[in-house]
């Protein structure tokens, strides 16, 4: 507007941007790939430090998410503008959200500056060559203290009874909840089942999640993150190398009763994709008891069609409230001792 034009005349900066960007490209051209990445990372960290008011770039953890470093939308735009000037590249306003850590952003800028970048093209026209789908890594948590596939097999071999009484760390009023007759409203006539008593134990810092955010997360998300990491680890795959890859996530989840907002089932698969930087399909499936089976089907289908190159598939079940026990008690569908006796003359309900 004319009123503001006299106060802040427009500047022609395109030539200056081009000169700065060309200078950086020339400097990178004389370096090997590792030093190129480091040089760009140093540039990124320097500008992050300036935006956040730090005295030195050394204060910036390259693997920490921008959100955890203290960025908001305004800071993200300021960083974009600084990097646009420093590199001469045309950068989207959401570049900080597309590449959520300094390391990931530096890798992207390096690819753009050196011309080594590539686009991940998802196509459903790929012809399946008949090669079987291979499961290359697994991870799990089960009642009875099981924390690995080997421990699950050992539990089966030894015939261990993994059924236990109600957990005491979920805020349930276990005394009021139990009525052996099942006649009192809002009670259950069983107090046993298969529980992950340590479901709430989680190291948020390992996944660059702030303590405040972790306090509001559904523990089902904790378990999915932990077992995803372990599945990669058991497959011999460095999760950091999968960032930006066409890796799909298919998570089965049938309980959505964690009493905190922003814990919709869709967030579960999305959080895994976001934390690991995976760019394949990301789907949360709720088909009740068949949810995990359906995720296996969808993952195999996605791999065969070429939608993704690698897939995480599985499911999680943690009851945040005892309401399912109460409802099944009303229907007289529960086994009083919390144990299934399928195909037995003594069968008396589910567990």
CSV table of C-alpha atoms in Angstrom, one decimal:
chain,number,residue,atom,x,y,z
A,1,UNK,CA,0.0,0.0,0.0
A,2,UNK,CA,1.2,3.6,-0.8
A,3,UNK,CA,1.2,4.5,2.9
A,4,UNK,CA,3.5,1.7,3.9
A,5,UNK,CA,5.6,1.8,0.7
A,6,UNK,CA,7.3,5.0,1.8
A,7,UNK,CA,8.1,3.5,5.2
A,8,UNK,CA,9.4,0.1,3.9
A,9,UNK,CA,10.4,0.3,0.2
A,10,UNK,CA,10.5,-3.0,-1.5
A,11,UNK,CA,14.0,-4.5,-2.0
A,12,UNK,CA,15.1,-6.5,-4.9
A,13,UNK,CA,16.8,-9.5,-3.3
A,14,UNK,CA,16.7,-12.1,-6.0
A,15,UNK,CA,20.2,-11.4,-7.3
A,16,UNK,CA,21.6,-11.4,-3.8
A,17,UNK,CA,19.9,-14.7,-3.1
A,18,UNK,CA,21.3,-16.2,-6.2
A,19,UNK,CA,24.8,-15.1,-5.3
A,20,UNK,CA,24.6,-16.5,-1.8
A,21,UNK,CA,23.2,-19.8,-3.0
A,22,UNK,CA,25.9,-20.2,-5.8
A,23,UNK,CA,28.6,-19.5,-3.2
A,24,UNK,CA,27.3,-22.3,-1.0
A,25,UNK,CA,27.0,-24.7,-3.9
A,26,UNK,CA,30.6,-24.0,-5.0
A,27,UNK,CA,31.8,-24.6,-1.5
A,28,UNK,CA,30.0,-28.0,-1.4
A,29,UNK,CA,31.3,-29.0,-4.8
A,30,UNK,CA,34.8,-29.5,-3.4
A,31,UNK,CA,33.7,-31.8,-0.5
A,32,UNK,CA,32.8,-35.4,-0.3
A,33,UNK,CA,29.3,-36.5,0.5
A,34,UNK,CA,29.8,-36.7,4.3
A,35,UNK,CA,31.4,-33.3,4.5
A,36,UNK,CA,28.7,-31.8,2.3
A,37,UNK,CA,26.0,-33.0,4.7
A,38,UNK,CA,28.0,-31.7,7.7
A,39,UNK,CA,28.5,-28.3,6.1
A,40,UNK,CA,24.8,-27.9,5.4
A,41,UNK,CA,24.0,-29.2,8.9
A,42,UNK,CA,26.3,-26.6,10.4
A,43,UNK,CA,24.5,-23.9,8.4
A,44,UNK,CA,21.1,-25.1,9.5
A,45,UNK,CA,22.1,-25.3,13.2
A,46,UNK,CA,23.6,-21.8,13.0
A,47,UNK,CA,20.3,-20.3,11.8
A,48,UNK,CA,18.3,-22.4,14.3
A,49,UNK,CA,20.4,-21.0,17.1
A,50,UNK,CA,19.8,-17.4,15.8
A,51,UNK,CA,16.1,-17.9,15.6
A,52,UNK,CA,15.9,-19.4,19.1
A,53,UNK,CA,18.3,-16.9,20.6
A,54,UNK,CA,21.1,-19.3,21.5
A,55,UNK,CA,24.7,-18.0,21.5
A,56,UNK,CA,26.1,-21.0,19.7
A,57,UNK,CA,25.0,-23.7,17.2
A,58,UNK,CA,26.4,-26.3,19.5
A,59,UNK,CA,23.3,-25.9,21.7
A,60,UNK,CA,21.2,-27.4,18.9
A,61,UNK,CA,20.7,-31.2,19.0
A,62,UNK,CA,20.5,-32.2,15.3
A,63,UNK,CA,18.3,-35.2,16.0
A,64,UNK,CA,15.7,-33.4,18.2
A,65,UNK,CA,12.4,-32.4,16.7
A,66,UNK,CA,11.9,-28.7,15.9
A,67,UNK,CA,8.8,-28.7,18.2
A,68,UNK,CA,10.9,-29.9,21.1
A,69,UNK,CA,13.6,-27.4,20.4
A,70,UNK,CA,11.0,-24.6,20.9
A,71,UNK,CA,9.7,-23.8,17.5
A,72,UNK,CA,6.3,-22.4,16.8
A,73,UNK,CA,4.7,-21.5,13.5
A,74,UNK,CA,6.3,-18.0,13.5
A,75,UNK,CA,9.7,-19.4,14.2
A,76,UNK,CA,9.3,-22.0,11.5
A,77,UNK,CA,8.6,-19.3,8.9
A,78,UNK,CA,11.6,-17.2,10.1
A,79,UNK,CA,13.9,-20.2,9.8
A,80,UNK,CA,12.6,-20.9,6.3
A,81,UNK,CA,13.3,-17.3,5.3
A,82,UNK,CA,16.8,-17.4,6.7
A,83,UNK,CA,17.6,-20.7,5.0
A,84,UNK,CA,16.1,-19.4,1.7
A,85,UNK,CA,18.5,-16.5,1.9
A,86,UNK,CA,21.5,-18.8,2.8
A,87,UNK,CA,20.9,-21.4,0.2
A,88,UNK,CA,19.2,-19.6,-2.6
A,89,UNK,CA,16.6,-22.4,-2.8
A,90,UNK,CA,12.9,-21.9,-3.1
A,91,UNK,CA,11.6,-23.4,0.2
A,92,UNK,CA,8.0,-24.1,1.2
A,93,UNK,CA,6.7,-22.3,4.3
A,94,UNK,CA,6.1,-25.8,5.9
A,95,UNK,CA,9.6,-27.1,5.2
A,96,UNK,CA,10.3,-27.4,9.0
A,97,UNK,CA,7.2,-29.6,9.4
A,98,UNK,CA,8.0,-31.7,6.3
A,99,UNK,CA,11.5,-32.4,7.7
A,100,UNK,CA,11.0,-32.3,11.5
A,101,UNK,CA,14.6,-32.4,12.7
A,102,UNK,CA,17.7,-30.4,11.9
A,103,UNK,CA,19.3,-33.6,10.6
A,104,UNK,CA,16.4,-34.4,8.3
A,105,UNK,CA,16.2,-30.8,7.0
A,106,UNK,CA,20.0,-30.7,6.4
A,107,UNK,CA,19.8,-33.9,4.4
A,108,UNK,CA,17.0,-32.4,2.3
A,109,UNK,CA,18.9,-29.2,1.6
A,110,UNK,CA,22.0,-31.1,0.8
A,111,UNK,CA,20.2,-33.1,-1.8
A,112,UNK,CA,18.7,-30.0,-3.3
A,113,UNK,CA,22.0,-28.1,-3.4
A,114,UNK,CA,24.0,-31.0,-4.9
A,115,UNK,CA,21.4,-32.3,-7.2
A,116,UNK,CA,21.3,-35.7,-5.6
A,117,UNK,CA,17.8,-35.5,-4.3
A,118,UNK,CA,15.1,-38.0,-5.4
A,119,UNK,CA,11.3,-38.2,-5.2
A,120,UNK,CA,9.5,-41.2,-3.7
A,121,UNK,CA,6.9,-42.1,-6.2
A,122,UNK,CA,4.1,-44.3,-4.9
A,123,UNK,CA,2.5,-46.4,-7.7
A,124,UNK,CA,-0.2,-49.0,-7.6
A,125,UNK,CA,0.7,-50.2,-11.1
A,126,UNK,CA,3.7,-52.3,-10.0
A,127,UNK,CA,3.3,-55.9,-11.1
A,128,UNK,CA,3.7,-58.5,-8.3
A,129,UNK,CA,6.5,-60.8,-9.2
A,130,UNK,CA,5.3,-63.7,-7.0
A,131,UNK,CA,8.0,-63.4,-4.4
A,132,UNK,CA,6.5,-64.3,-0.9
A,133,UNK,CA,6.1,-61.6,1.7
A,134,UNK,CA,8.9,-62.0,4.2
A,135,UNK,CA,8.6,-61.2,7.9
A,136,UNK,CA,12.1,-60.0,8.8
A,137,UNK,CA,11.6,-58.7,12.4
A,138,UNK,CA,9.1,-59.0,15.2
A,139,UNK,CA,8.6,-57.5,18.6
A,140,UNK,CA,5.9,-58.0,21.3
A,141,UNK,CA,4.6,-57.4,24.8
A,142,UNK,CA,2.2,-60.0,26.4
A,143,UNK,CA,0.8,-60.8,29.8
A,144,UNK,CA,3.0,-62.8,32.0
A,145,UNK,CA,6.0,-60.4,31.6
A,146,UNK,CA,6.6,-61.4,28.0
A,147,UNK,CA,8.8,-58.8,26.2
A,148,UNK,CA,10.1,-60.7,23.1
A,149,UNK,CA,9.0,-63.4,20.7
A,150,UNK,CA,11.4,-65.9,22.4
A,151,UNK,CA,9.8,-65.2,25.8
A,152,UNK,CA,6.3,-65.7,24.3
A,153,UNK,CA,7.4,-69.1,22.9
A,154,UNK,CA,8.9,-70.0,26.3
A,155,UNK,CA,5.6,-69.1,28.0
A,156,UNK,CA,3.7,-71.5,25.7
A,157,UNK,CA,6.3,-74.3,26.0
A,158,UNK,CA,6.2,-74.2,29.8
A,159,UNK,CA,2.4,-73.8,30.0
A,160,UNK,CA,2.8,-70.6,32.1
A,161,UNK,CA,-0.5,-69.1,33.4
A,162,UNK,CA,-0.2,-65.4,32.5
A,163,UNK,CA,-3.6,-64.5,34.0
A,164,UNK,CA,-3.5,-62.1,36.9
A,165,UNK,CA,-5.8,-60.0,39.0
A,166,UNK,CA,-6.8,-56.4,38.0
A,167,UNK,CA,-3.9,-54.0,37.7
A,168,UNK,CA,-3.4,-51.6,40.6
A,169,UNK,CA,-1.8,-48.7,38.6
A,170,UNK,CA,-4.7,-47.7,36.4
A,171,UNK,CA,-6.8,-45.9,38.9
A,172,UNK,CA,-9.5,-48.6,39.1
A,173,UNK,CA,-11.4,-48.9,42.3
A,174,UNK,CA,-10.9,-52.7,42.4
A,175,UNK,CA,-12.7,-53.2,45.7
A,176,UNK,CA,-15.9,-51.4,44.6
A,177,UNK,CA,-15.7,-52.9,41.1
A,178,UNK,CA,-15.8,-56.6,42.2
A,179,UNK,CA,-19.0,-58.3,43.2
A,180,UNK,CA,-18.9,-62.2,43.0
A,181,UNK,CA,-22.7,-62.3,42.5
A,182,UNK,CA,-22.6,-59.9,39.6
A,183,UNK,CA,-25.9,-58.4,40.8
A,184,UNK,CA,-24.6,-55.0,41.9
A,185,UNK,CA,-24.8,-52.3,39.1
A,186,UNK,CA,-21.5,-51.2,37.6
A,187,UNK,CA,-19.6,-54.2,38.9
A,188,UNK,CA,-18.0,-57.3,37.5
A,189,UNK,CA,-18.1,-60.9,38.9
A,190,UNK,CA,-14.5,-61.5,37.8
A,191,UNK,CA,-11.3,-59.7,38.8
A,192,UNK,CA,-8.8,-61.6,36.7
A,193,UNK,CA,-7.6,-61.3,33.1
A,194,UNK,CA,-4.6,-60.9,30.9
A,195,UNK,CA,-2.9,-57.6,31.6
A,196,UNK,CA,0.2,-55.6,30.7
A,197,UNK,CA,0.9,-54.2,34.2
A,198,UNK,CA,3.9,-52.2,32.9
A,199,UNK,CA,2.0,-50.6,30.0
A,200,UNK,CA,2.5,-47.1,31.4
A,201,UNK,CA,6.2,-47.3,31.7
A,202,UNK,CA,7.8,-45.3,28.9
A,203,UNK,CA,10.9,-43.3,28.1
A,204,UNK,CA,9.6,-40.4,26.1
A,205,UNK,CA,13.0,-38.8,25.6
A,206,UNK,CA,14.2,-41.8,23.6
A,207,UNK,CA,11.6,-40.9,21.0
A,208,UNK,CA,12.1,-37.1,21.3
A,209,UNK,CA,8.7,-36.7,23.0
A,210,UNK,CA,8.4,-34.1,25.7
A,211,UNK,CA,7.3,-35.2,29.2
A,212,UNK,CA,4.2,-32.9,29.0
A,213,UNK,CA,3.1,-34.6,25.8
A,214,UNK,CA,3.8,-38.1,27.1
A,215,UNK,CA,1.6,-37.4,30.1
A,216,UNK,CA,-1.4,-37.1,27.8
A,217,UNK,CA,-0.6,-40.0,25.5
A,218,UNK,CA,-2.5,-43.2,25.4
A,219,UNK,CA,-0.2,-46.0,26.7
A,220,UNK,CA,-1.2,-48.0,23.6
A,221,UNK,CA,0.9,-45.5,21.6
A,222,UNK,CA,3.8,-46.2,24.0
A,223,UNK,CA,3.7,-49.9,23.2
A,224,UNK,CA,3.4,-49.3,19.4
A,225,UNK,CA,6.4,-47.0,19.4
A,226,UNK,CA,8.6,-49.4,21.5
A,227,UNK,CA,7.7,-52.5,19.6
A,228,UNK,CA,8.1,-50.7,16.2
A,229,UNK,CA,11.7,-49.8,17.3
A,230,UNK,CA,12.4,-53.3,18.4
A,231,UNK,CA,11.0,-54.8,15.2
A,232,UNK,CA,13.4,-52.7,13.2
A,233,UNK,CA,16.3,-53.5,15.6
A,234,UNK,CA,15.6,-57.3,15.3
A,235,UNK,CA,15.5,-56.9,11.5
A,236,UNK,CA,18.9,-55.3,11.5
A,237,UNK,CA,17.5,-52.1,10.2
A,238,UNK,CA,18.7,-48.7,11.5
A,239,UNK,CA,15.4,-46.7,11.9
A,240,UNK,CA,17.3,-43.5,11.2
A,241,UNK,CA,18.0,-44.7,7.6
A,242,UNK,CA,14.2,-45.2,7.0
A,243,UNK,CA,13.4,-41.5,7.4
A,244,UNK,CA,11.8,-40.4,4.1
A,245,UNK,CA,11.3,-44.0,2.9
A,246,UNK,CA,8.1,-45.5,1.5
A,247,UNK,CA,7.6,-47.6,4.7
A,248,UNK,CA,3.9,-48.2,5.6
A,249,UNK,CA,2.4,-48.4,9.1
A,250,UNK,CA,-0.7,-50.5,9.7
A,251,UNK,CA,-1.8,-50.5,13.4
A,252,UNK,CA,-4.8,-52.5,14.8
A,253,UNK,CA,-6.5,-50.8,17.8
A,254,UNK,CA,-10.0,-51.7,19.1
A,255,UNK,CA,-10.0,-49.9,22.5
A,256,UNK,CA,-10.2,-46.1,22.4
A,257,UNK,CA,-11.1,-45.4,26.0
A,258,UNK,CA,-8.1,-43.5,27.3
A,259,UNK,CA,-9.7,-40.5,29.1
A,260,UNK,CA,-7.7,-37.7,27.5
A,261,UNK,CA,-8.4,-35.7,24.4
A,262,UNK,CA,-6.4,-36.0,21.2
A,263,UNK,CA,-6.0,-39.8,21.5
A,264,UNK,CA,-8.1,-40.8,18.5
A,265,UNK,CA,-7.1,-44.2,17.0
A,266,UNK,CA,-5.9,-42.5,13.9
A,267,UNK,CA,-3.1,-40.8,15.9
A,268,UNK,CA,-1.6,-44.1,16.8
A,269,UNK,CA,-0.3,-45.0,13.3
A,270,UNK,CA,0.3,-41.4,12.4
A,271,UNK,CA,2.6,-41.0,15.4
A,272,UNK,CA,4.7,-43.9,14.4
A,273,UNK,CA,5.1,-42.5,10.9
A,274,UNK,CA,5.9,-39.1,12.2
A,275,UNK,CA,8.5,-40.2,14.8
A,276,UNK,CA,10.4,-42.4,12.4
A,277,UNK,CA,9.8,-40.2,9.3
A,278,UNK,CA,8.0,-42.9,7.3
A,279,UNK,CA,6.3,-41.8,4.1
A,280,UNK,CA,4.3,-44.9,3.1
A,281,UNK,CA,0.6,-45.5,3.9
A,282,UNK,CA,-0.3,-44.9,7.6
A,283,UNK,CA,-3.5,-46.5,8.7
A,284,UNK,CA,-5.2,-47.4,12.1
A,285,UNK,CA,-7.6,-50.3,11.7
A,286,UNK,CA,-10.5,-51.2,14.0
A,287,UNK,CA,-12.3,-54.3,13.0
A,288,UNK,CA,-12.7,-55.4,16.7
A,289,UNK,CA,-11.0,-58.8,17.4
A,290,UNK,CA,-9.7,-59.2,13.9
A,291,UNK,CA,-7.9,-55.8,13.8
A,292,UNK,CA,-4.4,-57.2,13.9
A,293,UNK,CA,-5.1,-59.9,11.3
A,294,UNK,CA,-6.5,-57.2,9.0
A,295,UNK,CA,-3.4,-55.1,9.4
A,296,UNK,CA,-1.3,-58.1,8.2
A,297,UNK,CA,-3.6,-58.4,5.2
A,298,UNK,CA,-3.4,-54.7,4.3
A,299,UNK,CA,0.4,-54.6,4.7
A,300,UNK,CA,0.9,-57.6,2.4
A,301,UNK,CA,-1.6,-56.1,-0.1
A,302,UNK,CA,0.3,-52.7,0.0
A,303,UNK,CA,3.6,-54.4,-0.5
A,304,UNK,CA,2.4,-56.4,-3.5
A,305,UNK,CA,0.8,-53.4,-5.1
A,306,UNK,CA,4.0,-51.3,-4.8
A,307,UNK,CA,2.4,-48.7,-2.4
A,308,UNK,CA,5.3,-49.3,0.1
A,309,UNK,CA,8.7,-51.1,0.1
A,310,UNK,CA,8.6,-52.1,3.8
A,311,UNK,CA,5.7,-52.3,6.3
A,312,UNK,CA,5.0,-52.4,10.0
A,313,UNK,CA,1.9,-54.4,10.9
A,314,UNK,CA,0.5,-55.3,14.2
A,315,UNK,CA,-1.9,-54.4,16.9
A,316,UNK,CA,-2.3,-53.2,20.5
A,317,UNK,CA,-4.8,-53.7,23.3
A,318,UNK,CA,-4.7,-51.9,26.6
A,319,UNK,CA,-7.9,-51.3,28.6
A,320,UNK,CA,-7.7,-47.9,30.2
A,321,UNK,CA,-11.0,-48.5,32.0
A,322,UNK,CA,-12.8,-51.6,33.3
A,323,UNK,CA,-16.0,-50.9,31.4
A,324,UNK,CA,-15.6,-53.9,29.1
A,325,UNK,CA,-15.6,-56.2,32.2
A,326,UNK,CA,-18.7,-54.5,33.5
A,327,UNK,CA,-20.6,-54.8,30.2
A,328,UNK,CA,-19.7,-58.4,29.7
A,329,UNK,CA,-20.7,-59.2,33.2
A,330,UNK,CA,-24.1,-57.7,32.5
A,331,UNK,CA,-24.4,-60.2,29.6
A,332,UNK,CA,-23.1,-63.1,31.8
A,333,UNK,CA,-20.4,-63.6,29.1
A,334,UNK,CA,-17.3,-63.6,31.4
A,335,UNK,CA,-15.5,-66.6,32.9
A,336,UNK,CA,-15.5,-66.0,36.7
A,337,UNK,CA,-11.9,-67.1,37.1
A,338,UNK,CA,-10.7,-65.1,34.1
A,339,UNK,CA,-9.6,-68.1,32.1
A,340,UNK,CA,-10.9,-69.4,28.7
A,341,UNK,CA,-11.7,-73.1,28.5
A,342,UNK,CA,-12.4,-73.4,24.8
A,343,UNK,CA,-13.9,-76.8,23.7
A,344,UNK,CA,-14.1,-78.0,27.2
A,345,UNK,CA,-17.2,-79.3,29.1
A,346,UNK,CA,-16.2,-76.8,31.8
A,347,UNK,CA,-16.3,-73.8,29.5
A,348,UNK,CA,-18.0,-70.9,31.3
A,349,UNK,CA,-17.3,-67.7,29.4
A,350,UNK,CA,-14.6,-65.6,27.8
A,351,UNK,CA,-11.6,-63.9,29.4
